[in-house]
């Protein structure tokens, strides 16, 4: 691949002179007005406000800022261009015009999946990413206002932890549902109907059509796109969410007496993974499942017959990396066997690939992975899993250390690589070399405290001013928890 080239730099000072506080304020004000108009059903006003936002300097500047500061900022599209200088970013703002805009095809790469297969990822050019980010600023407030109440994926302020907590709320009590429909959509991102999106997604139809029909380049060959939303585009997750939004309402409309009749119907969705609870296997199979299939068919989607199943809660089911199951009437959420295996396999691969690495470097590589995985599962029943993982990881590290010194005894190896602190022995630790001498200690997952997650309120909307204090309070609590985690 040719080296990425830099767009010209007309003025560095112009970019640094932007008042970002004012930019955010202007965009937020327009987004709040879009929310209000959407709530009032004033669709023409929504369209007019979206036009104002997508043609404003503030919207364009914020869009460029996003795509030049995220993780993909140094990954070019088919044109090999990146915007890495202040001048290039300033020029990019002025180049974002609707008239004459024509997106380039996406650069396709294949990303490995857990099951050994691959999934296609489309990488747009920087300009196309910025245009998508710009229109997302205008579409996001509508998407948040019209979203299903129990949809948690790819939405600001929501997380897998919220989805997990909602599962607990729907299933924990003895009087609640005993059966769960585990739905799996076959190739969701790749098969969404373009016609349905163009008819139903409230955004600039001309621009949307150009994105959907841009095609992709793979091995220097151009391929057309007739269906689906490209995985890799900034706006793609919201398009997919809006395609699936409405399923919760559809189920309520089809079964208006669900609560009174004791059907115990609830839906929890994270992106394209979702479950529906019910009082019987037959009802979920013969009444709920056909409604779901009909809803998806309108959007060009189908349920995967192999992966879609109906499970009793005492048998348990896996959802978002957790196993959710009732043991003697008590619901427990634990890290799933698949999630644990994937995590330990990753640790094992890193240790094996760094047989000759310095101990301090190995600790630096492992600690973020251990911290991230433990934090993800810190609100479920995971303490025993953490202890077991720590023991297995210790075994891996002992083999790593012993192999480096085949002529040394166990005592020598222990003293070389492990230390004691208080009542705890066998701490994998090293002294960092260089200017500042500091001790690096391998994190133990068992030190992560288990703390119940407080689910976000279903109606909370980050673009609606009346929810501003609520989101600020949640953010403060999140920051406080993360500071406490760093001390451990």
XYZ file of C-alpha atoms in Angstrom:
488
model
C 0.000 0.000 0.000
C 1.300 3.406 -0.929
C 2.099 5.819 1.867
C -0.688 8.175 2.837
C -0.310 11.697 1.519
C -1.162 14.889 3.355
C -3.646 17.421 2.106
C -2.187 20.925 1.793
C -2.024 23.223 4.797
C -3.306 26.757 4.063
C -3.483 28.061 7.636
C -2.503 26.438 10.908
C -3.639 29.408 13.005
C -7.200 29.259 11.627
C -7.737 25.785 13.074
C -6.187 26.637 16.440
C -8.264 29.826 16.568
C -11.613 28.022 16.520
C -13.661 28.569 19.676
C -14.598 24.954 20.365
C -16.805 25.761 23.342
C -18.918 27.962 21.076
C -18.928 25.292 18.343
C -20.267 22.667 20.752
C -22.818 25.137 22.105
C -24.150 25.990 18.631
C -24.429 22.337 17.594
C -26.098 21.325 20.875
C -28.617 24.155 20.539
C -29.654 22.997 17.056
C -29.777 19.372 18.181
C -32.074 20.312 21.073
C -34.398 22.079 18.626
C -34.402 18.975 16.407
C -35.402 16.847 19.407
C -38.276 19.194 20.275
C -39.536 19.272 16.684
C -39.349 15.481 16.475
C -41.314 15.098 19.714
C -43.975 17.448 18.358
C -44.182 15.560 15.058
C -43.135 18.622 13.005
C -41.261 16.727 10.291
C -40.769 19.715 7.975
C -39.246 21.701 10.821
C -36.924 18.781 11.609
C -35.799 18.758 7.986
C -35.183 22.525 8.008
C -33.166 22.353 11.242
C -31.114 19.447 9.890
C -30.335 21.522 6.796
C -29.193 24.408 9.032
C -26.916 22.121 11.035
C -25.336 20.366 8.053
C -24.615 23.728 6.379
C -23.251 25.448 9.490
C -19.582 26.137 10.156
C -19.928 24.705 13.658
C -21.326 21.411 12.366
C -18.595 21.047 9.751
C -15.819 21.960 12.192
C -17.061 19.464 14.785
C -17.325 16.734 12.134
C -13.735 17.301 10.996
C -12.591 17.357 14.621
C -14.209 13.991 15.249
C -12.691 12.153 12.286
C -9.233 13.619 12.882
C -9.121 12.695 16.566
C -10.629 9.204 16.662
C -8.724 5.913 16.435
C -8.987 5.741 12.637
C -7.474 9.182 12.040
C -4.328 7.703 10.446
C -6.147 5.107 8.335
C -6.700 6.409 4.803
C -9.387 5.389 2.331
C -8.919 4.614 -1.352
C -7.492 8.094 -2.034
C -4.633 7.487 0.493
C -5.228 10.895 2.103
C -5.248 11.766 5.805
C -5.761 15.114 7.511
C -2.969 15.336 10.056
C -2.067 19.040 10.022
C -4.099 22.016 11.298
C -4.009 23.507 7.801
C -5.397 20.326 6.256
C -8.239 20.342 8.769
C -9.043 23.981 8.032
C -9.128 23.259 4.315
C -11.335 20.216 4.952
C -13.997 22.360 6.634
C -14.311 24.599 3.588
C -14.431 21.592 1.223
C -17.522 20.059 2.869
C -20.260 21.163 0.471
C -23.395 19.337 -0.591
C -23.335 20.597 -4.180
C -21.068 18.464 -6.306
C -20.333 16.011 -3.507
C -19.650 12.489 -4.757
C -18.362 9.877 -2.290
C -15.557 7.547 -3.335
C -15.858 3.760 -2.942
C -14.881 2.247 0.382
C -11.586 0.430 0.855
C -12.527 -3.055 2.024
C -10.493 -5.031 4.530
C -11.389 -8.303 6.248
C -11.455 -8.440 10.054
C -11.155 -11.832 11.799
C -14.148 -12.937 13.932
C -14.261 -15.107 17.065
C -15.477 -18.142 15.100
C -12.493 -18.078 12.747
C -14.406 -16.407 9.914
C -13.975 -12.824 8.767
C -16.264 -9.838 8.481
C -15.871 -7.111 5.878
C -14.977 -3.614 7.029
C -15.373 -0.684 4.663
C -13.021 2.262 5.176
C -14.316 5.543 3.689
C -12.054 8.396 2.690
C -11.469 11.165 5.223
C -13.866 13.503 3.401
C -16.601 10.869 3.281
C -16.073 10.147 6.974
C -16.371 13.851 7.765
C -19.555 14.171 5.670
C -21.037 11.177 7.484
C -20.067 12.654 10.856
C -21.696 15.946 9.828
C -24.994 14.348 8.839
C -24.866 12.141 11.933
C -24.920 15.314 14.060
C -28.278 16.093 12.452
C -29.660 12.529 12.402
C -28.557 11.516 15.919
C -31.135 13.639 17.804
C -33.949 12.120 15.721
C -32.605 8.603 16.229
C -32.377 9.088 20.008
C -35.878 10.538 20.229
C -37.549 7.763 18.209
C -35.422 4.826 19.412
C -36.831 1.748 21.133
C -36.775 2.293 24.882
C -34.808 -0.906 25.492
C -32.247 -0.555 22.718
C -28.747 -0.058 24.134
C -26.168 -0.556 21.363
C -24.326 2.263 19.553
C -26.172 4.935 21.504
C -24.540 7.732 23.529
C -24.712 7.161 27.277
C -25.769 3.517 26.910
C -23.716 0.355 27.230
C -23.812 -3.423 27.372
C -24.067 -3.098 31.152
C -27.427 -1.342 30.713
C -28.654 -4.151 28.464
C -27.483 -6.744 30.973
C -29.217 -4.968 33.852
C -32.455 -4.797 31.852
C -32.232 -8.579 31.305
C -31.913 -8.983 35.071
C -34.941 -6.738 35.668
C -37.046 -8.749 33.193
C -36.051 -12.217 34.379
C -34.941 -12.167 38.029
C -38.254 -12.454 39.897
C -40.031 -15.779 40.348
C -43.181 -14.388 38.723
C -41.367 -13.292 35.550
C -40.827 -14.996 32.204
C -39.305 -18.457 32.059
C -38.663 -18.602 28.311
C -36.367 -16.497 26.126
C -36.305 -16.095 22.347
C -32.657 -15.569 21.391
C -32.794 -13.839 18.033
C -29.938 -13.695 15.558
C -30.279 -11.679 12.355
C -28.507 -13.181 9.368
C -25.904 -10.687 8.085
C -27.748 -7.651 9.427
C -25.376 -4.911 8.213
C -24.944 -6.522 4.795
C -28.610 -7.095 3.933
C -30.622 -4.053 5.045
C -32.815 -2.896 2.179
C -31.590 0.322 0.562
C -35.147 1.144 -0.538
C -36.415 0.856 3.039
C -33.676 3.120 4.409
C -34.201 5.733 1.703
C -37.929 5.751 2.399
C -37.771 5.779 6.199
C -34.526 7.299 7.503
C -35.102 11.054 8.055
C -31.908 12.427 6.560
C -30.766 13.972 3.268
C -31.973 11.322 0.787
C -29.634 12.405 -2.005
C -26.541 12.127 0.187
C -27.736 8.873 1.761
C -28.314 7.285 -1.647
C -24.798 8.230 -2.731
C -23.292 6.602 0.361
C -25.330 3.427 -0.010
C -24.483 3.059 -3.702
C -20.795 4.061 -3.498
C -19.520 0.481 -3.749
C -16.221 -0.821 -2.417
C -12.753 -1.643 -3.687
C -11.178 -4.994 -2.831
C -7.894 -6.170 -4.392
C -8.032 -3.193 -6.798
C -11.444 -4.272 -8.134
C -14.616 -2.177 -7.802
C -17.744 -3.917 -6.525
C -21.252 -2.375 -6.423
C -23.402 -2.338 -3.273
C -27.057 -3.257 -3.756
C -28.020 -3.782 -0.104
C -26.746 -3.173 3.402
C -25.006 -0.360 5.196
C -21.200 -0.513 5.101
C -19.517 -1.720 8.291
C -16.932 0.943 9.012
C -18.846 4.106 8.185
C -19.412 6.520 11.090
C -23.123 6.766 10.353
C -23.646 3.022 9.730
C -24.425 1.975 13.352
C -27.152 4.624 13.602
C -28.631 3.576 10.239
C -28.722 -0.043 11.443
C -30.267 1.010 14.767
C -32.973 3.040 13.039
C -33.727 0.077 10.791
C -34.418 -2.121 13.821
C -36.117 0.579 15.902
C -39.854 0.040 16.060
C -39.724 -3.682 16.818
C -40.501 -3.081 20.482
C -43.522 -0.951 19.539
C -44.624 -3.524 16.939
C -44.667 -6.268 19.561
C -46.692 -4.100 21.947
C -49.176 -3.326 19.155
C -49.543 -6.992 18.215
C -49.937 -8.108 21.828
C -51.668 -5.189 23.592
C -52.885 -7.450 26.408
C -49.445 -8.998 27.018
C -49.139 -7.746 30.608
C -52.716 -8.427 31.625
C -52.678 -11.890 30.051
C -49.544 -12.837 31.940
C -47.469 -13.252 28.771
C -44.494 -11.506 30.460
C -43.221 -10.090 27.182
C -40.126 -7.889 27.242
C -37.546 -7.080 24.590
C -33.896 -6.150 25.149
C -31.720 -5.202 22.183
C -28.074 -4.314 21.765
C -27.374 -3.388 18.110
C -28.565 -6.437 16.119
C -28.521 -8.853 19.091
C -31.804 -9.065 20.952
C -33.955 -11.264 23.139
C -37.716 -11.443 23.710
C -39.056 -12.985 26.903
C -42.337 -14.884 27.221
C -44.413 -17.188 29.388
C -44.219 -20.225 27.105
C -42.118 -21.751 24.372
C -45.167 -22.269 22.133
C -46.254 -18.626 22.370
C -42.773 -17.351 21.489
C -42.421 -19.867 18.640
C -45.837 -19.555 16.993
C -46.895 -15.987 17.757
C -43.942 -13.756 18.660
C -41.372 -15.170 16.226
C -43.647 -14.679 13.153
C -44.187 -11.020 14.139
C -40.412 -10.508 14.441
C -39.827 -12.231 11.097
C -42.468 -10.071 9.399
C -40.941 -6.888 10.844
C -37.463 -7.867 9.616
C -38.693 -8.973 6.168
C -40.004 -5.450 5.509
C -36.395 -4.298 5.910
C -34.811 -7.044 3.809
C -33.669 -9.043 6.843
C -34.241 -12.599 8.073
C -33.614 -14.504 11.275
C -30.821 -17.065 11.175
C -32.547 -20.471 11.562
C -29.394 -22.057 13.020
C -28.687 -19.418 15.666
C -32.221 -18.305 16.604
C -33.559 -20.462 19.435
C -35.943 -20.509 22.371
C -34.420 -21.373 25.738
C -35.755 -22.013 29.231
C -34.208 -19.773 31.857
C -33.021 -22.773 33.918
C -30.928 -23.868 30.929
C -29.565 -20.353 30.540
C -28.474 -18.383 27.499
C -25.463 -16.314 26.434
C -25.931 -12.614 25.730
C -23.219 -9.985 25.242
C -20.513 -12.135 26.814
C -22.546 -13.256 29.841
C -24.392 -16.435 30.683
C -27.789 -15.613 32.184
C -29.391 -18.494 34.041
C -31.552 -19.357 37.043
C -30.112 -21.708 39.657
C -32.804 -23.041 42.008
C -34.955 -20.029 41.226
C -32.157 -17.450 41.610
C -30.992 -15.582 38.508
C -27.231 -15.268 38.128
C -25.288 -13.485 35.409
C -21.764 -14.791 34.935
C -19.048 -14.350 32.297
C -19.849 -16.868 29.551
C -17.538 -19.799 28.862
C -16.916 -18.445 25.346
C -15.914 -15.025 26.717
C -13.567 -16.566 29.305
C -11.955 -18.829 26.695
C -11.436 -15.965 24.251
C -9.900 -13.828 27.016
C -7.494 -16.523 28.217
C -6.556 -17.446 24.643
C -5.628 -13.821 24.008
C -3.486 -13.686 27.157
C -1.816 -16.979 26.206
C -1.027 -15.735 22.690
C 0.584 -12.546 24.010
C 2.739 -14.476 26.492
C 3.815 -16.999 23.849
C 4.598 -14.265 21.324
C 6.845 -12.464 23.828
C 9.098 -15.257 25.086
C 12.160 -13.010 25.027
C 10.487 -9.720 25.989
C 11.461 -7.829 29.104
C 9.231 -8.596 32.049
C 8.256 -4.927 32.410
C 7.155 -4.787 28.764
C 5.070 -7.944 29.151
C 3.339 -6.473 32.193
C 2.593 -3.288 30.244
C 1.006 -5.366 27.460
C -1.104 -7.516 29.772
C -2.406 -5.004 32.303
C -4.771 -3.073 29.971
C -6.302 -6.352 28.765
C -6.770 -7.671 32.305
C -8.218 -4.350 33.489
C -10.586 -3.989 30.528
C -11.965 -7.545 30.708
C -12.413 -7.446 34.480
C -14.121 -4.040 34.374
C -16.517 -5.283 31.663
C -17.659 -8.113 33.955
C -17.403 -6.186 37.235
C -21.168 -5.824 37.669
C -22.034 -9.543 37.325
C -21.268 -12.635 39.413
C -17.627 -12.862 38.359
C -15.448 -13.137 41.481
C -14.894 -16.919 41.156
C -14.127 -16.485 37.456
C -11.601 -13.750 38.274
C -9.840 -16.004 40.807
C -9.742 -18.910 38.365
C -8.400 -16.671 35.593
C -5.671 -15.316 37.896
C -4.572 -18.868 38.733
C -4.447 -19.905 35.079
C -2.580 -16.732 34.096
C -0.086 -17.368 36.922
C 0.560 -20.848 35.436
C 1.183 -19.305 32.009
C 3.610 -16.776 33.486
C 5.451 -19.399 35.528
C 6.048 -21.453 32.374
C 7.134 -18.271 30.570
C 9.672 -17.496 33.319
C 10.956 -21.072 33.790
C 11.559 -21.571 30.050
C 13.821 -18.514 29.985
C 16.180 -20.119 32.516
C 16.265 -23.902 31.938
C 19.423 -24.241 34.064
C 18.011 -22.444 37.116
C 15.952 -23.892 39.947
C 12.403 -22.951 40.921
C 13.538 -20.854 43.897
C 15.839 -18.736 41.705
C 13.084 -18.201 39.129
C 10.626 -17.179 41.837
C 13.014 -14.638 43.325
C 13.830 -13.260 39.875
C 10.265 -12.700 38.641
C 7.940 -12.729 41.663
C 7.764 -10.666 44.851
C 5.788 -10.707 48.107
C 3.698 -7.894 49.571
C 2.149 -8.394 52.999
C 0.218 -11.663 53.040
C 0.302 -11.994 49.248
C 3.045 -13.990 47.542
C 3.788 -14.744 43.901
C 3.203 -11.216 42.642
C 4.498 -10.924 39.071
C 6.493 -7.677 39.195
C 9.468 -5.929 37.636
C 11.422 -2.723 38.103
C 11.074 -0.420 35.121
C 14.408 0.568 33.616
C 15.289 4.073 32.522
C 15.180 7.494 34.117
C 12.471 6.842 36.720
C 12.860 3.619 38.658
C 9.356 2.396 39.423
C 7.852 -0.979 40.140
C 5.446 -2.491 37.616
C 3.030 -5.066 39.033
C 0.782 -7.364 37.028
C -2.832 -6.632 37.793
C -4.969 -9.355 39.344
C -8.552 -9.616 38.138
C -9.706 -10.684 41.609
C -8.816 -7.177 42.883
C -11.591 -5.685 40.737
C -14.567 -4.934 43.004
C -17.964 -6.305 42.030
C -20.426 -3.413 41.910
C -24.027 -3.463 40.702
C -24.613 -1.311 37.629
C -27.382 1.286 37.762
C -29.280 1.095 34.479
C -29.891 4.225 32.476
C -33.470 5.473 32.437
C -35.145 4.186 29.305
C -36.438 7.571 28.144
C -33.183 9.481 28.752
C -32.131 11.506 25.713
C -28.630 13.093 25.657
C -29.774 15.712 23.128
C -32.764 16.849 25.188
C -31.860 19.710 27.605
C -34.198 18.380 30.307
C -31.940 15.319 30.712
C -28.702 17.328 30.892
C -28.293 17.180 34.693
C -29.111 13.466 34.708
C -26.328 12.669 32.219
C -23.901 14.948 34.063
C -24.562 13.035 37.291
C -24.009 9.674 35.561
C -20.774 10.968 34.037
C -19.502 12.158 37.424
C -20.195 8.754 38.923
C -18.470 7.009 36.016
C -15.380 9.219 36.352
C -15.327 8.638 40.115
C -15.485 4.872 39.621
C -12.726 4.936 37.009
C -10.437 6.900 39.350
C -11.054 4.314 42.050
C -10.217 1.570 39.569
C -6.883 3.164 38.672
C -5.892 3.128 42.367
C -6.428 -0.638 42.566
